[in-house]
Amino acid sequence: GYGRFGIVHITDDGTGDSATNVTSRFRLQIDATAESDAGVTFGARVRIQQNEGQQGMTNGARFFARSGGLEVGVGNIFGALESFRGMYPIDLGLTGHNYDYTAYNFRGDAYSSGGLGNSGDNGVEVMYSAGDLSVHVSASDTDDRIAATVAYKAGGFDFGLGAQDSDNAADTELAAYVSGSFGPVDMTLAYADNGTAGDHIVLTGRFDVGAATNIEAYIADADQWSETGFGIDFNHSLGGGTSLRGGVSTGGSVGDETLVDLGVRFDF
Amino acid sequence: GYGRFGIVHITDDGTGDSATNVTSRFRLQIDATAESDAGVTFGARVRIQQNEGQQGMTNGARFFARSGGLEVGVGNIFGALESFRGMYPIDLGLTGHNYDYTAYNFRGDAYSSGGLGNSGDNGVEVMYSAGDLSVHVSASDTDDRIAATVAYKAGGFDFGLGAQDSDNAADTELAAYVSGSFGPVDMTLAYADNGTAGDHIVLTGRFDVGAATNIEAYIADADQWSETGFGIDFNHSLGGGTSLRGGVSTGGSVGDETLVDLGVRFDF
Amino acid sequence: GYGRFGIVHITDDGTGDSATNVTSRFRLQIDATAESDAGVTFGARVRIQQNEGQQGMTNGARFFARSGGLEVGVGNIFGALESFRGMYPIDLGLTGHNYDYTAYNFRGDAYSSGGLGNSGDNGVEVMYSAGDLSVHVSASDTDDRIAATVAYKAGGFDFGLGAQDSDNAADTELAAYVSGSFGPVDMTLAYADNGTAGDHIVLTGRFDVGAATNIEAYIADADQWSETGFGIDFNHSLGGGTSLRGGVSTGGSVGDETLVDLGVRFDF
């Protein structure tokens, strides 16, 4: 798991005044597995995750059977779109800000670290990877969603294409991305057709500044927002699984305001 | 602990239609103990157990002091009838179905894996075993229950007799069983006088089919049901603490319908 | 963590009758840390604590960064007054009884083992120790509390002085203590000015009786009580982290009644 703590500042917290508050998260991950004589791994994952001002319970469990490159999961499934590589090209600042750079905009089944996700909802998924190819199909009773993604690496690029069918008109219908490195910069262009929520397009970049520091940035534009979103962060490793992180974002879901965070993350 | 997942099918889920759903359980058991210089073990057990569609908290704790064959427990006690050997002669299929083959029909104090059980209710129990003899007495403020059971192994048979006094007329008053092996078949005959809920009688058998597979079956008849209950299952070890399990049951508490489950269990 | 269980007796439980009940507590402590290359330890602590008749969740997390004698904490902070050495000079009996011997009377920020404490409330604290000196400053948005304590050991004595400013007139304003050993007896005199709740003064003693047993006792007088409070206990080590404990208290917050507990504690 990991812990993180620091401060988060918003120029207007809804009261007309700016606010600076302590932010934190504690995540304890419990992976329990057993392996059959034939080499199939059966397992379950639960998390106890709590943010500042919260107590913790275990979330909905995800169960899986895995053999070679094939994995079947049930319960609190990862979700094909949520696990689609181009959807989290960066992780901004300490807290991730509002994840405006996640093009499918959470309009599909997704693992919930603090809740049930698709547990109790007949969540089922199949993941397959072979060499440079990854395929992921997930389905649940939530709006009868079924989603599939294919990702492939070739010639120094990473391509992905996904689609979803659901009874919810505001769910993602199509998602695609391409990632590549241009000199010192890793870039991703991602796009999603989010149904009645319109198009969502994201461009992100990451580059290293010295041995222990990197900078990440995004531009995100979505039909549902009146303004284009921007953000930039830094991540500085302190060694031993600890790092100093901070970021600033504006526009997009943050609107006219500016969101700033800064703090420490430690992995354990 | 253990995990299990699979599917469960019921011919009528109450809406007039059949239903097939994902079923799962995640159980994490935490046993914490310390031993005094005189050799008395003091300990506590809690579980985080969650079924499909549930998050998890720790259940009510059971505390104990144990020395040699004597154990005193308080809190979320096991319960004399619940721990009585002949009450769980088999464990049907993946999920246990409705446990119609548990003759005392949960009409007594019992350990709760997901709730409080008798924690907060002055649950107290004393367990004693010496050689082939086991004695268990439990009591709580729930309907002022007090229950006692004696189990004894002799001549290849396992005999047990139990009784309970409580303020609840629908609680078990008497329970008894006899178990034995007849060639390749382990059989148990169990009976309970469940007060105003009437008599409950159960016959179960288990036999091995090859090195890694067994079959279990039961017939259960209770005055509270309009039909006799039946069930049969298989358990096939996959090695490494993993197994494939499935069962089918009908009658008894399932009524006219048929309940089928199939899936995988893994111990960790 | 630890477990404890036993019985607690009160001469009148509010119904006019005395009551004797099972008491228990299970505490599981999870400390997760990572250390940076520069030697700073970052960490988080959560507890799952449950008393008799309770299930458990993790409490509010406390996060910290520690280097040498300096520690900064946020979230469910310890609190300067709660951590002030003279506030818990003894721990009476099995359950601590009502902690009438804690002079600041919980009128300040304090770590909560079962709840949020100051998590979500901008709880922040700085602790510094060097040799015989300890300094602790804590603050939160709860009544805009800020508290500071200084403790110092010199000449065989332990001295402490603390002060708090808050928007709550019933919060502690001043606290002080002095501890020392007089032959076989460790004594502490503690005082707090608890604002509109008046003065609170406590005298405690502890002395060893043989190699494995000690006796603790207190006299506590507070303006908020009609009677002076008294209590005495014994703690007898059984080895291996187990102990037998019991105490009796009356007066103070217990009023005319008498509270008795007896049981076992085991550390794990």
mmCIF file of C-alpha atoms in Angstrom, chain B residues 93-223:
data_model
loop_
_atom_site.group_PDB
_atom_site.id
_atom_site.type_symbol
_atom_site.label_atom_id
_atom_site.label_comp_id
_atom_site.label_asym_id
_atom_site.label_seq_id
_atom_site.Cartn_x
_atom_site.Cartn_y
_atom_site.Cartn_z
ATOM 1 C CA GLY B 93 -21.253 -27.253 -2.644
ATOM 2 C CA LEU B 94 -19.493 -23.916 -2.906
ATOM 3 C CA THR B 95 -21.671 -21.861 -0.587
ATOM 4 C CA GLY B 96 -23.108 -24.366 1.895
ATOM 5 C CA HIS B 97 -26.548 -23.767 0.385
ATOM 6 C CA ASN B 98 -29.055 -23.146 3.187
ATOM 7 C CA TYR B 99 -27.494 -25.514 5.731
ATOM 8 C CA ASP B 100 -30.709 -27.511 5.991
ATOM 9 C CA TYR B 101 -28.444 -30.349 7.125
ATOM 10 C CA THR B 102 -27.629 -28.463 10.349
ATOM 11 C CA ALA B 103 -30.194 -30.027 12.637
ATOM 12 C CA TYR B 104 -30.255 -27.417 15.404
ATOM 13 C CA ASN B 105 -31.192 -24.902 12.672
ATOM 14 C CA PHE B 106 -29.242 -22.025 14.276
ATOM 15 C CA ARG B 107 -31.619 -21.930 17.227
ATOM 16 C CA GLY B 108 -28.847 -21.310 19.723
ATOM 17 C CA ASP B 109 -25.800 -19.105 20.300
ATOM 18 C CA ALA B 110 -23.350 -19.223 17.419
ATOM 19 C CA TYR B 111 -20.145 -17.542 16.305
ATOM 20 C CA SER B 112 -20.867 -14.818 13.797
ATOM 21 C CA SER B 113 -18.229 -14.284 11.098
ATOM 22 C CA GLY B 114 -19.738 -11.033 9.908
ATOM 23 C CA GLY B 115 -21.543 -9.650 12.936
ATOM 24 C CA LEU B 116 -21.404 -9.418 16.713
ATOM 25 C CA GLY B 117 -22.653 -12.869 17.661
ATOM 26 C CA ASN B 118 -22.807 -12.828 21.448
ATOM 27 C CA SER B 119 -20.285 -10.019 21.896
ATOM 28 C CA GLY B 120 -21.913 -7.419 24.147
ATOM 29 C CA ASP B 121 -24.291 -10.044 25.407
ATOM 30 C CA ASN B 122 -22.240 -11.712 28.147
ATOM 31 C CA GLY B 123 -21.446 -14.713 25.977
ATOM 32 C CA VAL B 124 -19.316 -17.182 27.962
ATOM 33 C CA GLU B 125 -18.329 -20.758 27.206
ATOM 34 C CA VAL B 126 -16.200 -23.555 28.619
ATOM 35 C CA MET B 127 -14.791 -26.298 26.431
ATOM 36 C CA TYR B 128 -13.055 -29.376 27.698
ATOM 37 C CA SER B 129 -11.592 -32.290 25.838
ATOM 38 C CA ALA B 130 -9.748 -35.347 27.131
ATOM 39 C CA GLY B 131 -8.977 -38.236 24.841
ATOM 40 C CA ASP B 132 -12.183 -39.242 23.067
ATOM 41 C CA LEU B 133 -14.399 -37.001 25.180
ATOM 42 C CA SER B 134 -15.440 -33.406 24.377
ATOM 43 C CA VAL B 135 -17.679 -31.264 26.546
ATOM 44 C CA HIS B 136 -18.888 -27.773 25.696
ATOM 45 C CA VAL B 137 -21.085 -25.479 27.816
ATOM 46 C CA SER B 138 -22.098 -22.014 26.600
ATOM 47 C CA ALA B 139 -24.362 -19.288 27.933
ATOM 48 C CA SER B 140 -25.418 -15.747 27.069
ATOM 49 C CA ASP B 141 -27.989 -13.080 27.884
ATOM 50 C CA THR B 142 -29.774 -13.761 24.568
ATOM 51 C CA ASP B 143 -32.983 -15.273 25.888
ATOM 52 C CA ASP B 144 -30.883 -16.431 28.862
ATOM 53 C CA ARG B 145 -29.621 -19.335 26.815
ATOM 54 C CA ILE B 146 -27.531 -22.042 28.349
ATOM 55 C CA ALA B 147 -26.520 -25.013 26.256
ATOM 56 C CA ALA B 148 -24.349 -28.046 26.892
ATOM 57 C CA THR B 149 -23.090 -30.780 24.622
ATOM 58 C CA VAL B 150 -21.117 -33.963 25.152
ATOM 59 C CA ALA B 151 -19.440 -35.833 22.306
ATOM 60 C CA TYR B 152 -17.644 -39.157 22.555
ATOM 61 C CA LYS B 153 -15.822 -41.459 20.153
ATOM 62 C CA ALA B 154 -15.933 -45.199 20.777
ATOM 63 C CA GLY B 155 -15.767 -48.363 18.690
ATOM 64 C CA GLY B 156 -15.409 -46.469 15.429
ATOM 65 C CA PHE B 157 -18.497 -44.382 16.144
ATOM 66 C CA ASP B 158 -18.885 -40.759 17.196
ATOM 67 C CA PHE B 159 -21.822 -40.025 19.511
ATOM 68 C CA GLY B 160 -23.127 -36.715 20.787
ATOM 69 C CA LEU B 161 -25.894 -35.429 22.993
ATOM 70 C CA GLY B 162 -26.789 -31.819 23.735
ATOM 71 C CA ALA B 163 -29.463 -29.806 25.485
ATOM 72 C CA GLN B 164 -30.378 -26.164 25.808
ATOM 73 C CA ASP B 165 -32.524 -24.094 28.123
ATOM 74 C CA SER B 166 -33.701 -20.661 26.971
ATOM 75 C CA ASP B 167 -36.577 -18.188 27.227
ATOM 76 C CA ASN B 168 -37.295 -18.580 23.517
ATOM 77 C CA ALA B 169 -39.834 -21.315 22.791
ATOM 78 C CA ALA B 170 -38.492 -21.673 19.243
ATOM 79 C CA ASP B 171 -34.970 -22.456 20.459
ATOM 80 C CA THR B 172 -33.466 -25.923 20.275
ATOM 81 C CA GLU B 173 -34.165 -28.028 23.347
ATOM 82 C CA LEU B 174 -32.345 -31.227 22.518
ATOM 83 C CA ALA B 175 -29.837 -32.340 19.892
ATOM 84 C CA ALA B 176 -28.132 -35.651 19.227
ATOM 85 C CA TYR B 177 -26.102 -37.353 16.523
ATOM 86 C CA VAL B 178 -24.238 -40.511 15.682
ATOM 87 C CA SER B 179 -21.532 -40.765 13.006
ATOM 88 C CA GLY B 180 -19.729 -43.758 11.624
ATOM 89 C CA SER B 181 -18.009 -45.206 8.587
ATOM 90 C CA PHE B 182 -19.593 -48.002 6.595
ATOM 91 C CA GLY B 183 -17.043 -49.194 4.086
ATOM 92 C CA PRO B 184 -16.153 -46.164 1.970
ATOM 93 C CA VAL B 185 -19.040 -44.029 3.260
ATOM 94 C CA ASP B 186 -18.961 -41.690 6.267
ATOM 95 C CA MET B 187 -22.502 -41.296 7.528
ATOM 96 C CA THR B 188 -24.097 -39.069 10.167
ATOM 97 C CA LEU B 189 -27.585 -39.186 11.584
ATOM 98 C CA ALA B 190 -28.522 -36.031 13.506
ATOM 99 C CA TYR B 191 -31.658 -34.981 15.302
ATOM 100 C CA ALA B 192 -32.843 -31.863 17.091
ATOM 101 C CA ASP B 193 -35.975 -31.009 19.032
ATOM 102 C CA ASN B 194 -36.315 -27.380 17.999
ATOM 103 C CA GLY B 195 -39.100 -26.449 20.401
ATOM 104 C CA THR B 196 -42.096 -24.846 18.706
ATOM 105 C CA ALA B 197 -40.268 -25.266 15.380
ATOM 106 C CA GLY B 198 -40.653 -29.004 15.853
ATOM 107 C CA ASP B 199 -38.366 -31.908 15.062
ATOM 108 C CA HIS B 200 -35.485 -31.744 12.604
ATOM 109 C CA ILE B 201 -33.776 -34.909 11.416
ATOM 110 C CA VAL B 202 -30.836 -35.177 9.042
ATOM 111 C CA LEU B 203 -29.048 -38.048 7.330
ATOM 112 C CA THR B 204 -25.798 -37.317 5.474
ATOM 113 C CA GLY B 205 -23.163 -39.305 3.657
ATOM 114 C CA ARG B 206 -19.745 -38.614 2.211
ATOM 115 C CA PHE B 207 -17.607 -40.894 0.087
ATOM 116 C CA ASP B 208 -14.399 -40.525 -1.855
ATOM 117 C CA VAL B 209 -14.351 -40.893 -5.634
ATOM 118 C CA GLY B 210 -10.734 -41.260 -6.576
ATOM 119 C CA ALA B 211 -7.868 -39.580 -4.781
ATOM 120 C CA ALA B 212 -8.925 -35.939 -5.073
ATOM 121 C CA THR B 213 -12.722 -35.946 -5.209
ATOM 122 C CA ASN B 214 -15.521 -36.612 -2.775
ATOM 123 C CA ILE B 215 -19.284 -36.588 -2.969
ATOM 124 C CA GLU B 216 -21.540 -35.431 -0.145
ATOM 125 C CA ALA B 217 -25.314 -35.786 0.125
ATOM 126 C CA TYR B 218 -28.087 -35.187 2.643
ATOM 127 C CA ILE B 219 -31.729 -35.856 3.355
ATOM 128 C CA ALA B 220 -33.283 -33.488 5.900
ATOM 129 C CA ASP B 221 -36.790 -33.427 7.229
ATOM 130 C CA ALA B 222 -38.175 -30.778 9.575
ATOM 131 C CA ASP B 223 -41.676 -30.103 10.876
#
